[in-house]
Amino acid sequence: MKIVMLGPPGAGKGTQAEKLSRKLNVPHLSAGDLLREVVVKETSLGKEARSYMEKGELVPDSIIMQIIEEKIESLKDGFILDGFPRNINQAKALDRYLEDRGEKLDLVINLEVDKDTVIKRLTGRLVCQECGKVYHVENIPPRMICQDCGNRLVQRADDNEETINNRLKVYFKHTHPLIEYYQKKGLLRSISGEGTPQEVFERIINLI
Ligand code: AMP
Protein backbone atom coordinates (compact mmCIF):
# COMPACT_ATOMS: atom_id res chain seq x y z
CA MET A 1 0.00 0.00 0.00
CA LYS A 2 1.41 3.41 -0.98
CA ILE A 3 -0.34 6.32 0.67
CA VAL A 4 0.36 10.05 0.80
CA MET A 5 -1.04 12.20 3.64
CA LEU A 6 -1.84 15.79 2.60
CA GLY A 7 -2.94 18.79 4.64
CA PRO A 8 -1.64 21.99 6.20
CA PRO A 9 0.79 21.98 9.14
CA GLY A 10 -1.15 20.91 12.22
CA ALA A 11 -3.75 18.94 10.26
CA GLY A 12 -2.67 15.76 12.06
CA LYS A 13 -0.82 14.10 9.18
CA GLY A 14 1.88 12.65 11.43
CA THR A 15 -0.52 11.45 14.12
CA GLN A 16 -2.84 9.78 11.60
CA ALA A 17 0.02 8.33 9.54
CA GLU A 18 1.39 6.73 12.70
CA LYS A 19 -1.98 5.19 13.60
CA LEU A 20 -2.53 3.97 10.06
CA SER A 21 0.97 2.56 9.93
CA ARG A 22 0.24 0.38 12.97
CA LYS A 23 -3.16 -0.67 11.65
CA LEU A 24 -1.99 -1.60 8.13
CA ASN A 25 1.52 -2.66 9.11
CA VAL A 26 3.02 -0.33 6.51
CA PRO A 27 5.98 1.92 7.40
CA HIS A 28 5.39 5.62 8.11
CA LEU A 29 7.87 8.06 6.58
CA SER A 30 7.76 11.62 7.90
CA ALA A 31 9.73 14.06 5.75
CA GLY A 32 9.99 16.52 8.67
CA ASP A 33 11.30 13.84 11.07
CA LEU A 34 13.86 12.64 8.50
CA LEU A 35 15.03 16.24 8.04
CA ARG A 36 15.21 16.89 11.80
CA GLU A 37 17.32 13.74 12.11
CA VAL A 38 19.95 14.99 9.64
CA VAL A 39 19.87 18.45 11.24
CA VAL A 40 20.65 16.96 14.68
CA LYS A 41 23.39 14.78 13.19
CA GLU A 42 24.80 17.88 11.47
CA THR A 43 25.40 16.06 8.21
CA SER A 44 26.13 18.27 5.20
CA LEU A 45 22.47 17.94 4.09
CA GLY A 46 21.36 18.74 7.64
CA LYS A 47 23.48 21.88 7.83
CA GLU A 48 21.98 23.11 4.58
CA ALA A 49 18.39 22.25 5.59
CA ARG A 50 18.50 23.89 9.02
CA SER A 51 18.12 27.56 8.05
CA TYR A 52 15.14 26.85 5.77
CA MET A 53 13.38 24.86 8.49
CA GLU A 54 13.93 27.53 11.13
CA LYS A 55 12.17 30.06 8.92
CA GLY A 56 9.37 27.69 7.96
CA GLU A 57 10.48 27.64 4.31
CA LEU A 58 10.66 24.48 2.23
CA VAL A 59 14.15 23.02 2.01
CA PRO A 60 15.42 22.69 -1.59
CA ASP A 61 13.86 19.79 -3.53
CA SER A 62 17.29 18.25 -4.20
CA ILE A 63 17.87 17.74 -0.45
CA ILE A 64 14.50 16.23 0.40
CA MET A 65 14.44 14.06 -2.76
CA GLN A 66 17.79 12.56 -1.84
CA ILE A 67 16.63 11.72 1.69
CA ILE A 68 13.21 10.32 0.68
CA GLU A 69 14.43 8.23 -2.26
CA GLU A 70 17.12 6.65 -0.13
CA LYS A 71 14.48 5.63 2.43
CA ILE A 72 11.84 4.41 -0.04
CA GLU A 73 14.50 2.31 -1.74
CA SER A 74 14.71 0.11 1.36
CA LEU A 75 10.94 -0.39 1.72
CA LYS A 76 9.46 -3.41 0.02
CA ASP A 77 5.84 -3.29 1.19
CA GLY A 78 4.92 0.32 0.51
CA PHE A 79 4.78 3.38 2.74
CA ILE A 80 2.67 6.10 4.27
CA LEU A 81 4.30 9.41 3.38
CA ASP A 82 3.66 12.43 5.57
CA GLY A 83 5.03 15.86 4.63
CA PHE A 84 6.15 14.69 1.20
CA PRO A 85 5.48 15.68 -1.53
CA ARG A 86 5.07 19.34 -0.61
CA ASN A 87 5.06 20.92 -4.08
CA ILE A 88 4.23 19.93 -7.66
CA ASN A 89 7.87 19.35 -8.56
CA GLN A 90 8.26 16.83 -5.72
CA ALA A 91 4.98 15.12 -6.67
CA LYS A 92 6.14 14.70 -10.26
CA ALA A 93 9.52 13.42 -9.10
CA LEU A 94 7.76 10.85 -6.88
CA ASP A 95 5.53 9.76 -9.79
CA ARG A 96 8.58 9.31 -12.04
CA TYR A 97 10.45 7.42 -9.34
CA LEU A 98 7.55 4.99 -8.84
CA GLU A 99 6.84 4.68 -12.57
CA ASP A 100 10.47 3.65 -13.21
CA ARG A 101 9.84 0.74 -10.84
CA GLY A 102 6.46 -0.19 -12.32
CA GLU A 103 4.68 1.09 -9.21
CA LYS A 104 2.17 3.83 -8.36
CA LEU A 105 0.42 5.52 -5.47
CA ASP A 106 -2.79 3.90 -4.20
CA LEU A 107 -4.34 6.75 -2.27
CA VAL A 108 -3.89 10.38 -1.16
CA ILE A 109 -5.66 11.32 2.07
CA ASN A 110 -6.27 15.06 2.43
CA LEU A 111 -6.99 16.27 5.97
CA GLU A 112 -9.03 19.49 6.10
CA VAL A 113 -8.76 21.80 9.12
CA ASP A 114 -9.38 25.50 9.64
CA LYS A 115 -6.70 28.06 10.50
CA ASP A 116 -7.77 28.49 14.17
CA THR A 117 -7.37 24.75 14.73
CA VAL A 118 -3.90 24.82 13.15
CA ILE A 119 -2.72 27.71 15.36
CA LYS A 120 -4.18 26.14 18.52
CA ARG A 121 -2.66 22.72 17.80
CA LEU A 122 0.79 23.96 16.80
CA THR A 123 1.34 26.65 19.45
CA GLY A 124 0.38 24.07 22.12
CA ARG A 125 2.27 21.15 20.61
CA LEU A 126 4.99 19.38 22.59
CA VAL A 127 7.07 16.56 21.17
CA CYS A 128 9.29 13.95 22.73
CA GLN A 129 12.86 14.96 21.91
CA GLU A 130 13.82 11.32 21.50
CA CYS A 131 10.98 9.41 19.76
CA GLY A 132 9.01 12.37 18.36
CA LYS A 133 5.67 11.35 19.94
CA VAL A 134 3.29 14.32 19.87
CA TYR A 135 1.47 15.77 22.91
CA HIS A 136 -0.50 18.97 23.55
CA VAL A 137 -0.20 21.40 26.50
CA GLU A 138 -3.83 20.65 27.41
CA ASN A 139 -2.86 17.03 27.96
CA ILE A 140 0.68 16.89 29.36
CA PRO A 141 1.91 13.64 30.94
CA PRO A 142 3.41 13.78 34.47
CA ARG A 143 6.77 15.65 34.75
CA MET A 144 6.70 16.38 30.97
CA ILE A 145 8.10 12.91 30.33
CA CYS A 146 7.15 10.89 27.25
CA GLN A 147 4.89 7.97 28.17
CA ASP A 148 6.37 5.79 25.43
CA CYS A 149 10.12 6.21 25.90
CA GLY A 150 10.62 8.22 29.13
CA ASN A 151 12.43 11.17 27.52
CA ARG A 152 11.74 14.89 27.87
CA LEU A 153 9.06 16.77 25.96
CA VAL A 154 10.11 19.94 24.14
CA GLN A 155 8.52 22.55 21.89
CA ARG A 156 9.66 22.39 18.27
CA ALA A 157 11.77 25.41 17.25
CA ASP A 158 9.38 26.16 14.36
CA ASP A 159 6.19 25.95 16.49
CA ASN A 160 6.09 29.68 17.31
CA GLU A 161 3.36 31.93 15.95
CA GLU A 162 5.55 33.84 13.46
CA THR A 163 7.00 30.70 11.88
CA ILE A 164 3.61 28.96 11.92
CA ASN A 165 2.14 31.85 9.91
CA ASN A 166 4.94 31.53 7.38
CA ARG A 167 4.48 27.75 7.19
CA LEU A 168 0.80 28.33 6.43
CA LYS A 169 1.66 30.82 3.66
CA VAL A 170 4.15 28.32 2.22
CA TYR A 171 1.49 25.61 2.42
CA PHE A 172 -1.08 27.63 0.43
CA LYS A 173 1.45 28.72 -2.18
CA HIS A 174 3.29 25.45 -2.78
CA THR A 175 1.43 22.47 -1.26
CA HIS A 176 -2.27 23.31 -1.68
CA PRO A 177 -2.02 22.94 -5.53
CA LEU A 178 -1.34 19.23 -4.92
CA ILE A 179 -5.02 18.78 -4.04
CA GLU A 180 -5.98 19.48 -7.66
CA TYR A 181 -2.98 17.53 -8.95
CA TYR A 182 -4.07 14.33 -7.15
CA GLN A 183 -7.78 14.98 -7.75
CA LYS A 184 -7.14 14.89 -11.51
CA LYS A 185 -5.39 11.56 -11.07
CA GLY A 186 -8.41 10.19 -9.20
CA LEU A 187 -6.34 9.46 -6.10
CA LEU A 188 -7.60 12.12 -3.68
CA ARG A 189 -9.94 11.50 -0.74
CA SER A 190 -10.64 14.52 1.50
CA ILE A 191 -11.91 14.23 5.05
CA SER A 192 -12.31 16.57 8.01
CA GLY A 193 -9.26 16.63 10.27
CA GLU A 194 -11.22 18.38 13.04
CA GLY A 195 -11.90 16.61 16.35
CA THR A 196 -9.89 14.13 18.38
CA PRO A 197 -7.20 11.92 16.80
CA GLN A 198 -9.49 8.91 17.31
CA GLU A 199 -12.45 10.62 15.60
CA VAL A 200 -10.29 11.53 12.60
CA PHE A 201 -8.82 8.03 12.48
CA GLU A 202 -12.30 6.48 12.36
CA ARG A 203 -13.10 8.68 9.35
CA ILE A 204 -9.94 7.43 7.64
CA ILE A 205 -10.75 3.80 8.36
CA ASN A 206 -14.26 4.25 6.95
CA LEU A 207 -12.68 5.72 3.86
CA ILE A 208 -10.28 2.91 3.13
P1 AMP B 1 6.92 19.09 9.25
O1 AMP B 1 7.53 18.28 10.34
O2 AMP B 1 6.24 18.27 8.22
O3 AMP B 1 6.06 20.21 9.77
O4 AMP B 1 8.15 19.80 8.48
C1 AMP B 1 9.01 20.70 9.16
C2 AMP B 1 9.82 21.50 8.17
O5 AMP B 1 10.66 20.62 7.40
C3 AMP B 1 9.03 22.26 7.12
O6 AMP B 1 8.55 23.51 7.61
C4 AMP B 1 10.07 22.44 6.02
O7 AMP B 1 11.02 23.42 6.36
C5 AMP B 1 10.79 21.09 6.06
N1 AMP B 1 10.16 20.09 5.18
C6 AMP B 1 9.44 18.99 5.54
N2 AMP B 1 9.04 18.29 4.47
C7 AMP B 1 9.52 18.96 3.39
C8 AMP B 1 9.43 18.74 1.98
N3 AMP B 1 8.76 17.70 1.45
N4 AMP B 1 10.05 19.64 1.17
C9 AMP B 1 10.71 20.69 1.65
N5 AMP B 1 10.83 20.96 2.97
C10 AMP B 1 10.24 20.10 3.84
PDB file of C-alpha atoms and ligand atoms in Angstrom:
ATOM      1  CA  MET A   1       0.000   0.000   0.000  1.00  0.00           C
ATOM      2  CA  LYS A   2       1.411   3.411  -0.982  1.00  0.00           C
ATOM      3  CA  ILE A   3      -0.343   6.319   0.671  1.00  0.00           C
ATOM      4  CA  VAL A   4       0.355  10.052   0.805  1.00  0.00           C
ATOM      5  CA  MET A   5      -1.039  12.199   3.637  1.00  0.00           C
ATOM      6  CA  LEU A   6      -1.841  15.786   2.599  1.00  0.00           C
ATOM      7  CA  GLY A   7      -2.943  18.787   4.640  1.00  0.00           C
ATOM      8  CA  PRO A   8      -1.636  21.994   6.205  1.00  0.00           C
ATOM      9  CA  PRO A   9       0.790  21.982   9.141  1.00  0.00           C
ATOM     10  CA  GLY A  10      -1.147  20.905  12.225  1.00  0.00           C
ATOM     11  CA  ALA A  11      -3.750  18.937  10.263  1.00  0.00           C
ATOM     12  CA  GLY A  12      -2.673  15.761  12.065  1.00  0.00           C
ATOM     13  CA  LYS A  13      -0.823  14.098   9.178  1.00  0.00           C
ATOM     14  CA  GLY A  14       1.883  12.651  11.430  1.00  0.00           C
ATOM     15  CA  THR A  15      -0.521  11.447  14.120  1.00  0.00           C
ATOM     16  CA  GLN A  16      -2.842   9.775  11.601  1.00  0.00           C
ATOM     17  CA  ALA A  17       0.022   8.330   9.544  1.00  0.00           C
ATOM     18  CA  GLU A  18       1.390   6.731  12.703  1.00  0.00           C
ATOM     19  CA  LYS A  19      -1.982   5.191  13.603  1.00  0.00           C
ATOM     20  CA  LEU A  20      -2.530   3.968  10.057  1.00  0.00           C
ATOM     21  CA  SER A  21       0.970   2.558   9.933  1.00  0.00           C
ATOM     22  CA  ARG A  22       0.241   0.377  12.974  1.00  0.00           C
ATOM     23  CA  LYS A  23      -3.165  -0.672  11.647  1.00  0.00           C
ATOM     24  CA  LEU A  24      -1.988  -1.597   8.126  1.00  0.00           C
ATOM     25  CA  ASN A  25       1.516  -2.660   9.106  1.00  0.00           C
ATOM     26  CA  VAL A  26       3.020  -0.326   6.514  1.00  0.00           C
ATOM     27  CA  PRO A  27       5.984   1.924   7.405  1.00  0.00           C
ATOM     28  CA  HIS A  28       5.387   5.619   8.114  1.00  0.00           C
ATOM     29  CA  LEU A  29       7.867   8.057   6.583  1.00  0.00           C
ATOM     30  CA  SER A  30       7.761  11.616   7.902  1.00  0.00           C
ATOM     31  CA  ALA A  31       9.733  14.060   5.755  1.00  0.00           C
ATOM     32  CA  GLY A  32       9.989  16.523   8.673  1.00  0.00           C
ATOM     33  CA  ASP A  33      11.296  13.836  11.068  1.00  0.00           C
ATOM     34  CA  LEU A  34      13.861  12.643   8.502  1.00  0.00           C
ATOM     35  CA  LEU A  35      15.035  16.239   8.041  1.00  0.00           C
ATOM     36  CA  ARG A  36      15.209  16.888  11.797  1.00  0.00           C
ATOM     37  CA  GLU A  37      17.320  13.736  12.106  1.00  0.00           C
ATOM     38  CA  VAL A  38      19.953  14.987   9.637  1.00  0.00           C
ATOM     39  CA  VAL A  39      19.871  18.453  11.237  1.00  0.00           C
ATOM     40  CA  VAL A  40      20.646  16.962  14.679  1.00  0.00           C
ATOM     41  CA  LYS A  41      23.391  14.780  13.195  1.00  0.00           C
ATOM     42  CA  GLU A  42      24.798  17.879  11.470  1.00  0.00           C
ATOM     43  CA  THR A  43      25.401  16.057   8.206  1.00  0.00           C
ATOM     44  CA  SER A  44      26.130  18.269   5.197  1.00  0.00           C
ATOM     45  CA  LEU A  45      22.472  17.942   4.092  1.00  0.00           C
ATOM     46  CA  GLY A  46      21.356  18.740   7.641  1.00  0.00           C
ATOM     47  CA  LYS A  47      23.481  21.881   7.827  1.00  0.00           C
ATOM     48  CA  GLU A  48      21.980  23.107   4.576  1.00  0.00           C
ATOM     49  CA  ALA A  49      18.390  22.245   5.588  1.00  0.00           C
ATOM     50  CA  ARG A  50      18.503  23.888   9.022  1.00  0.00           C
ATOM     51  CA  SER A  51      18.119  27.562   8.053  1.00  0.00           C
ATOM     52  CA  TYR A  52      15.140  26.848   5.773  1.00  0.00           C
ATOM     53  CA  MET A  53      13.382  24.863   8.487  1.00  0.00           C
ATOM     54  CA  GLU A  54      13.932  27.533  11.134  1.00  0.00           C
ATOM     55  CA  LYS A  55      12.174  30.064   8.917  1.00  0.00           C
ATOM     56  CA  GLY A  56       9.365  27.692   7.965  1.00  0.00           C
ATOM     57  CA  GLU A  57      10.477  27.640   4.313  1.00  0.00           C
ATOM     58  CA  LEU A  58      10.659  24.481   2.227  1.00  0.00           C
ATOM     59  CA  VAL A  59      14.154  23.019   2.012  1.00  0.00           C
ATOM     60  CA  PRO A  60      15.418  22.691  -1.592  1.00  0.00           C
ATOM     61  CA  ASP A  61      13.860  19.791  -3.534  1.00  0.00           C
ATOM     62  CA  SER A  62      17.286  18.246  -4.205  1.00  0.00           C
ATOM     63  CA  ILE A  63      17.867  17.742  -0.454  1.00  0.00           C
ATOM     64  CA  ILE A  64      14.497  16.229   0.401  1.00  0.00           C
ATOM     65  CA  MET A  65      14.435  14.060  -2.758  1.00  0.00           C
ATOM     66  CA  GLN A  66      17.786  12.555  -1.840  1.00  0.00           C
ATOM     67  CA  ILE A  67      16.625  11.717   1.690  1.00  0.00           C
ATOM     68  CA  ILE A  68      13.213  10.322   0.679  1.00  0.00           C
ATOM     69  CA  GLU A  69      14.429   8.229  -2.263  1.00  0.00           C
ATOM     70  CA  GLU A  70      17.122   6.655  -0.128  1.00  0.00           C
ATOM     71  CA  LYS A  71      14.482   5.631   2.434  1.00  0.00           C
ATOM     72  CA  ILE A  72      11.845   4.415  -0.036  1.00  0.00           C
ATOM     73  CA  GLU A  73      14.501   2.309  -1.737  1.00  0.00           C
ATOM     74  CA  SER A  74      14.715   0.111   1.358  1.00  0.00           C
ATOM     75  CA  LEU A  75      10.937  -0.392   1.719  1.00  0.00           C
ATOM     76  CA  LYS A  76       9.464  -3.406   0.023  1.00  0.00           C
ATOM     77  CA  ASP A  77       5.840  -3.288   1.193  1.00  0.00           C
ATOM     78  CA  GLY A  78       4.920   0.315   0.510  1.00  0.00           C
ATOM     79  CA  PHE A  79       4.781   3.382   2.736  1.00  0.00           C
ATOM     80  CA  ILE A  80       2.672   6.098   4.273  1.00  0.00           C
ATOM     81  CA  LEU A  81       4.300   9.414   3.377  1.00  0.00           C
ATOM     82  CA  ASP A  82       3.662  12.427   5.572  1.00  0.00           C
ATOM     83  CA  GLY A  83       5.029  15.856   4.628  1.00  0.00           C
ATOM     84  CA  PHE A  84       6.150  14.692   1.200  1.00  0.00           C
ATOM     85  CA  PRO A  85       5.483  15.681  -1.533  1.00  0.00           C
ATOM     86  CA  ARG A  86       5.070  19.340  -0.614  1.00  0.00           C
ATOM     87  CA  ASN A  87       5.055  20.917  -4.075  1.00  0.00           C
ATOM     88  CA  ILE A  88       4.227  19.930  -7.662  1.00  0.00           C
ATOM     89  CA  ASN A  89       7.867  19.352  -8.564  1.00  0.00           C
ATOM     90  CA  GLN A  90       8.260  16.832  -5.720  1.00  0.00           C
ATOM     91  CA  ALA A  91       4.979  15.121  -6.667  1.00  0.00           C
ATOM     92  CA  LYS A  92       6.137  14.702 -10.261  1.00  0.00           C
ATOM     93  CA  ALA A  93       9.518  13.418  -9.100  1.00  0.00           C
ATOM     94  CA  LEU A  94       7.761  10.855  -6.880  1.00  0.00           C
ATOM     95  CA  ASP A  95       5.533   9.764  -9.793  1.00  0.00           C
ATOM     96  CA  ARG A  96       8.579   9.312 -12.039  1.00  0.00           C
ATOM     97  CA  TYR A  97      10.454   7.421  -9.338  1.00  0.00           C
ATOM     98  CA  LEU A  98       7.547   4.993  -8.837  1.00  0.00           C
ATOM     99  CA  GLU A  99       6.840   4.683 -12.570  1.00  0.00           C
ATOM    100  CA  ASP A 100      10.469   3.652 -13.211  1.00  0.00           C
ATOM    101  CA  ARG A 101       9.844   0.738 -10.836  1.00  0.00           C
ATOM    102  CA  GLY A 102       6.464  -0.185 -12.320  1.00  0.00           C
ATOM    103  CA  GLU A 103       4.683   1.091  -9.213  1.00  0.00           C
ATOM    104  CA  LYS A 104       2.167   3.826  -8.362  1.00  0.00           C
ATOM    105  CA  LEU A 105       0.424   5.525  -5.469  1.00  0.00           C
ATOM    106  CA  ASP A 106      -2.787   3.895  -4.197  1.00  0.00           C
ATOM    107  CA  LEU A 107      -4.344   6.754  -2.270  1.00  0.00           C
ATOM    108  CA  VAL A 108      -3.892  10.376  -1.162  1.00  0.00           C
ATOM    109  CA  ILE A 109      -5.661  11.320   2.072  1.00  0.00           C
ATOM    110  CA  ASN A 110      -6.271  15.060   2.427  1.00  0.00           C
ATOM    111  CA  LEU A 111      -6.989  16.274   5.973  1.00  0.00           C
ATOM    112  CA  GLU A 112      -9.028  19.492   6.095  1.00  0.00           C
ATOM    113  CA  VAL A 113      -8.761  21.796   9.119  1.00  0.00           C
ATOM    114  CA  ASP A 114      -9.378  25.504   9.637  1.00  0.00           C
ATOM    115  CA  LYS A 115      -6.700  28.063  10.501  1.00  0.00           C
ATOM    116  CA  ASP A 116      -7.768  28.490  14.168  1.00  0.00           C
ATOM    117  CA  THR A 117      -7.371  24.753  14.726  1.00  0.00           C
ATOM    118  CA  VAL A 118      -3.905  24.821  13.149  1.00  0.00           C
ATOM    119  CA  ILE A 119      -2.718  27.713  15.356  1.00  0.00           C
ATOM    120  CA  LYS A 120      -4.176  26.136  18.515  1.00  0.00           C
ATOM    121  CA  ARG A 121      -2.664  22.723  17.798  1.00  0.00           C
ATOM    122  CA  LEU A 122       0.791  23.958  16.800  1.00  0.00           C
ATOM    123  CA  THR A 123       1.337  26.651  19.450  1.00  0.00           C
ATOM    124  CA  GLY A 124       0.381  24.072  22.124  1.00  0.00           C
ATOM    125  CA  ARG A 125       2.274  21.147  20.614  1.00  0.00           C
ATOM    126  CA  LEU A 126       4.995  19.379  22.593  1.00  0.00           C
ATOM    127  CA  VAL A 127       7.066  16.562  21.165  1.00  0.00           C
ATOM    128  CA  CYS A 128       9.292  13.947  22.734  1.00  0.00           C
ATOM    129  CA  GLN A 129      12.860  14.956  21.909  1.00  0.00           C
ATOM    130  CA  GLU A 130      13.817  11.318  21.504  1.00  0.00           C
ATOM    131  CA  CYS A 131      10.979   9.406  19.764  1.00  0.00           C
ATOM    132  CA  GLY A 132       9.007  12.375  18.358  1.00  0.00           C
ATOM    133  CA  LYS A 133       5.671  11.350  19.937  1.00  0.00           C
ATOM    134  CA  VAL A 134       3.294  14.317  19.867  1.00  0.00           C
ATOM    135  CA  TYR A 135       1.471  15.775  22.912  1.00  0.00           C
ATOM    136  CA  HIS A 136      -0.502  18.972  23.552  1.00  0.00           C
ATOM    137  CA  VAL A 137      -0.203  21.401  26.499  1.00  0.00           C
ATOM    138  CA  GLU A 138      -3.832  20.653  27.406  1.00  0.00           C
ATOM    139  CA  ASN A 139      -2.858  17.027  27.963  1.00  0.00           C
ATOM    140  CA  ILE A 140       0.675  16.886  29.357  1.00  0.00           C
ATOM    141  CA  PRO A 141       1.908  13.637  30.942  1.00  0.00           C
ATOM    142  CA  PRO A 142       3.414  13.779  34.475  1.00  0.00           C
ATOM    143  CA  ARG A 143       6.767  15.649  34.747  1.00  0.00           C
ATOM    144  CA  MET A 144       6.701  16.382  30.973  1.00  0.00           C
ATOM    145  CA  ILE A 145       8.099  12.914  30.335  1.00  0.00           C
ATOM    146  CA  CYS A 146       7.146  10.891  27.249  1.00  0.00           C
ATOM    147  CA  GLN A 147       4.893   7.974  28.170  1.00  0.00           C
ATOM    148  CA  ASP A 148       6.367   5.788  25.428  1.00  0.00           C
ATOM    149  CA  CYS A 149      10.122   6.210  25.896  1.00  0.00           C
ATOM    150  CA  GLY A 150      10.620   8.215  29.133  1.00  0.00           C
ATOM    151  CA  ASN A 151      12.429  11.167  27.525  1.00  0.00           C
ATOM    152  CA  ARG A 152      11.738  14.886  27.865  1.00  0.00           C
ATOM    153  CA  LEU A 153       9.056  16.767  25.957  1.00  0.00           C
ATOM    154  CA  VAL A 154      10.108  19.939  24.144  1.00  0.00           C
ATOM    155  CA  GLN A 155       8.525  22.552  21.895  1.00  0.00           C
ATOM    156  CA  ARG A 156       9.655  22.392  18.267  1.00  0.00           C
ATOM    157  CA  ALA A 157      11.768  25.407  17.250  1.00  0.00           C
ATOM    158  CA  ASP A 158       9.377  26.157  14.361  1.00  0.00           C
ATOM    159  CA  ASP A 159       6.194  25.946  16.486  1.00  0.00           C
ATOM    160  CA  ASN A 160       6.093  29.676  17.307  1.00  0.00           C
ATOM    161  CA  GLU A 161       3.355  31.935  15.952  1.00  0.00           C
ATOM    162  CA  GLU A 162       5.547  33.840  13.463  1.00  0.00           C
ATOM    163  CA  THR A 163       7.003  30.695  11.880  1.00  0.00           C
ATOM    164  CA  ILE A 164       3.613  28.964  11.924  1.00  0.00           C
ATOM    165  CA  ASN A 165       2.138  31.853   9.908  1.00  0.00           C
ATOM    166  CA  ASN A 166       4.943  31.533   7.382  1.00  0.00           C
ATOM    167  CA  ARG A 167       4.484  27.751   7.185  1.00  0.00           C
ATOM    168  CA  LEU A 168       0.798  28.333   6.428  1.00  0.00           C
ATOM    169  CA  LYS A 169       1.657  30.820   3.660  1.00  0.00           C
ATOM    170  CA  VAL A 170       4.154  28.325   2.219  1.00  0.00           C
ATOM    171  CA  TYR A 171       1.486  25.609   2.416  1.00  0.00           C
ATOM    172  CA  PHE A 172      -1.076  27.631   0.434  1.00  0.00           C
ATOM    173  CA  LYS A 173       1.453  28.721  -2.177  1.00  0.00           C
ATOM    174  CA  HIS A 174       3.293  25.446  -2.779  1.00  0.00           C
ATOM    175  CA  THR A 175       1.426  22.472  -1.260  1.00  0.00           C
ATOM    176  CA  HIS A 176      -2.269  23.314  -1.684  1.00  0.00           C
ATOM    177  CA  PRO A 177      -2.017  22.944  -5.525  1.00  0.00           C
ATOM    178  CA  LEU A 178      -1.336  19.228  -4.918  1.00  0.00           C
ATOM    179  CA  ILE A 179      -5.021  18.781  -4.044  1.00  0.00           C
ATOM    180  CA  GLU A 180      -5.981  19.479  -7.656  1.00  0.00           C
ATOM    181  CA  TYR A 181      -2.984  17.526  -8.948  1.00  0.00           C
ATOM    182  CA  TYR A 182      -4.071  14.330  -7.154  1.00  0.00           C
ATOM    183  CA  GLN A 183      -7.784  14.981  -7.746  1.00  0.00           C
ATOM    184  CA  LYS A 184      -7.141  14.886 -11.508  1.00  0.00           C
ATOM    185  CA  LYS A 185      -5.386  11.562 -11.068  1.00  0.00           C
ATOM    186  CA  GLY A 186      -8.414  10.192  -9.196  1.00  0.00           C
ATOM    187  CA  LEU A 187      -6.343   9.459  -6.099  1.00  0.00           C
ATOM    188  CA  LEU A 188      -7.599  12.117  -3.682  1.00  0.00           C
ATOM    189  CA  ARG A 189      -9.941  11.502  -0.745  1.00  0.00           C
ATOM    190  CA  SER A 190     -10.635  14.522   1.497  1.00  0.00           C
ATOM    191  CA  ILE A 191     -11.912  14.226   5.053  1.00  0.00           C
ATOM    192  CA  SER A 192     -12.306  16.571   8.006  1.00  0.00           C
ATOM    193  CA  GLY A 193      -9.258  16.628  10.271  1.00  0.00           C
ATOM    194  CA  GLU A 194     -11.218  18.383  13.044  1.00  0.00           C
ATOM    195  CA  GLY A 195     -11.899  16.612  16.346  1.00  0.00           C
ATOM    196  CA  THR A 196      -9.890  14.126  18.381  1.00  0.00           C
ATOM    197  CA  PRO A 197      -7.202  11.921  16.803  1.00  0.00           C
ATOM    198  CA  GLN A 198      -9.491   8.906  17.314  1.00  0.00           C
ATOM    199  CA  GLU A 199     -12.448  10.617  15.603  1.00  0.00           C
ATOM    200  CA  VAL A 200     -10.290  11.525  12.598  1.00  0.00           C
ATOM    201  CA  PHE A 201      -8.822   8.030  12.482  1.00  0.00           C
ATOM    202  CA  GLU A 202     -12.296   6.478  12.358  1.00  0.00           C
ATOM    203  CA  ARG A 203     -13.100   8.682   9.351  1.00  0.00           C
ATOM    204  CA  ILE A 204      -9.939   7.435   7.640  1.00  0.00           C
ATOM    205  CA  ILE A 205     -10.746   3.798   8.364  1.00  0.00           C
ATOM    206  CA  ASN A 206     -14.261   4.254   6.949  1.00  0.00           C
ATOM    207  CA  LEU A 207     -12.681   5.722   3.858  1.00  0.00           C
ATOM    208  CA  ILE A 208     -10.280   2.912   3.131  1.00  0.00           C
TER     209      ILE A 208
HETATM  210  P1  AMP B   1       6.919  19.091   9.248  1.00  0.00           P
HETATM  211  O1  AMP B   1       7.530  18.278  10.344  1.00  0.00           O
HETATM  212  O2  AMP B   1       6.237  18.268   8.217  1.00  0.00           O
HETATM  213  O3  AMP B   1       6.060  20.212   9.775  1.00  0.00           O
HETATM  214  O4  AMP B   1       8.150  19.802   8.481  1.00  0.00           O
HETATM  215  C1  AMP B   1       9.008  20.701   9.164  1.00  0.00           C
HETATM  216  C2  AMP B   1       9.819  21.504   8.172  1.00  0.00           C
HETATM  217  O5  AMP B   1      10.663  20.624   7.403  1.00  0.00           O
HETATM  218  C3  AMP B   1       9.027  22.262   7.122  1.00  0.00           C
HETATM  219  O6  AMP B   1       8.553  23.511   7.610  1.00  0.00           O
HETATM  220  C4  AMP B   1      10.073  22.440   6.024  1.00  0.00           C
HETATM  221  O7  AMP B   1      11.023  23.422   6.361  1.00  0.00           O
HETATM  222  C5  AMP B   1      10.787  21.089   6.059  1.00  0.00           C
HETATM  223  N1  AMP B   1      10.156  20.087   5.180  1.00  0.00           N
HETATM  224  C6  AMP B   1       9.439  18.992   5.539  1.00  0.00           C
HETATM  225  N2  AMP B   1       9.045  18.294   4.474  1.00  0.00           N
HETATM  226  C7  AMP B   1       9.515  18.959   3.385  1.00  0.00           C
HETATM  227  C8  AMP B   1       9.431  18.743   1.981  1.00  0.00           C
HETATM  228  N3  AMP B   1       8.762  17.697   1.452  1.00  0.00           N
HETATM  229  N4  AMP B   1      10.047  19.639   1.166  1.00  0.00           N
HETATM  230  C9  AMP B   1      10.714  20.690   1.647  1.00  0.00           C
HETATM  231  N5  AMP B   1      10.827  20.957   2.972  1.00  0.00           N
HETATM  232  C10 AMP B   1      10.237  20.103   3.842  1.00  0.00           C
END
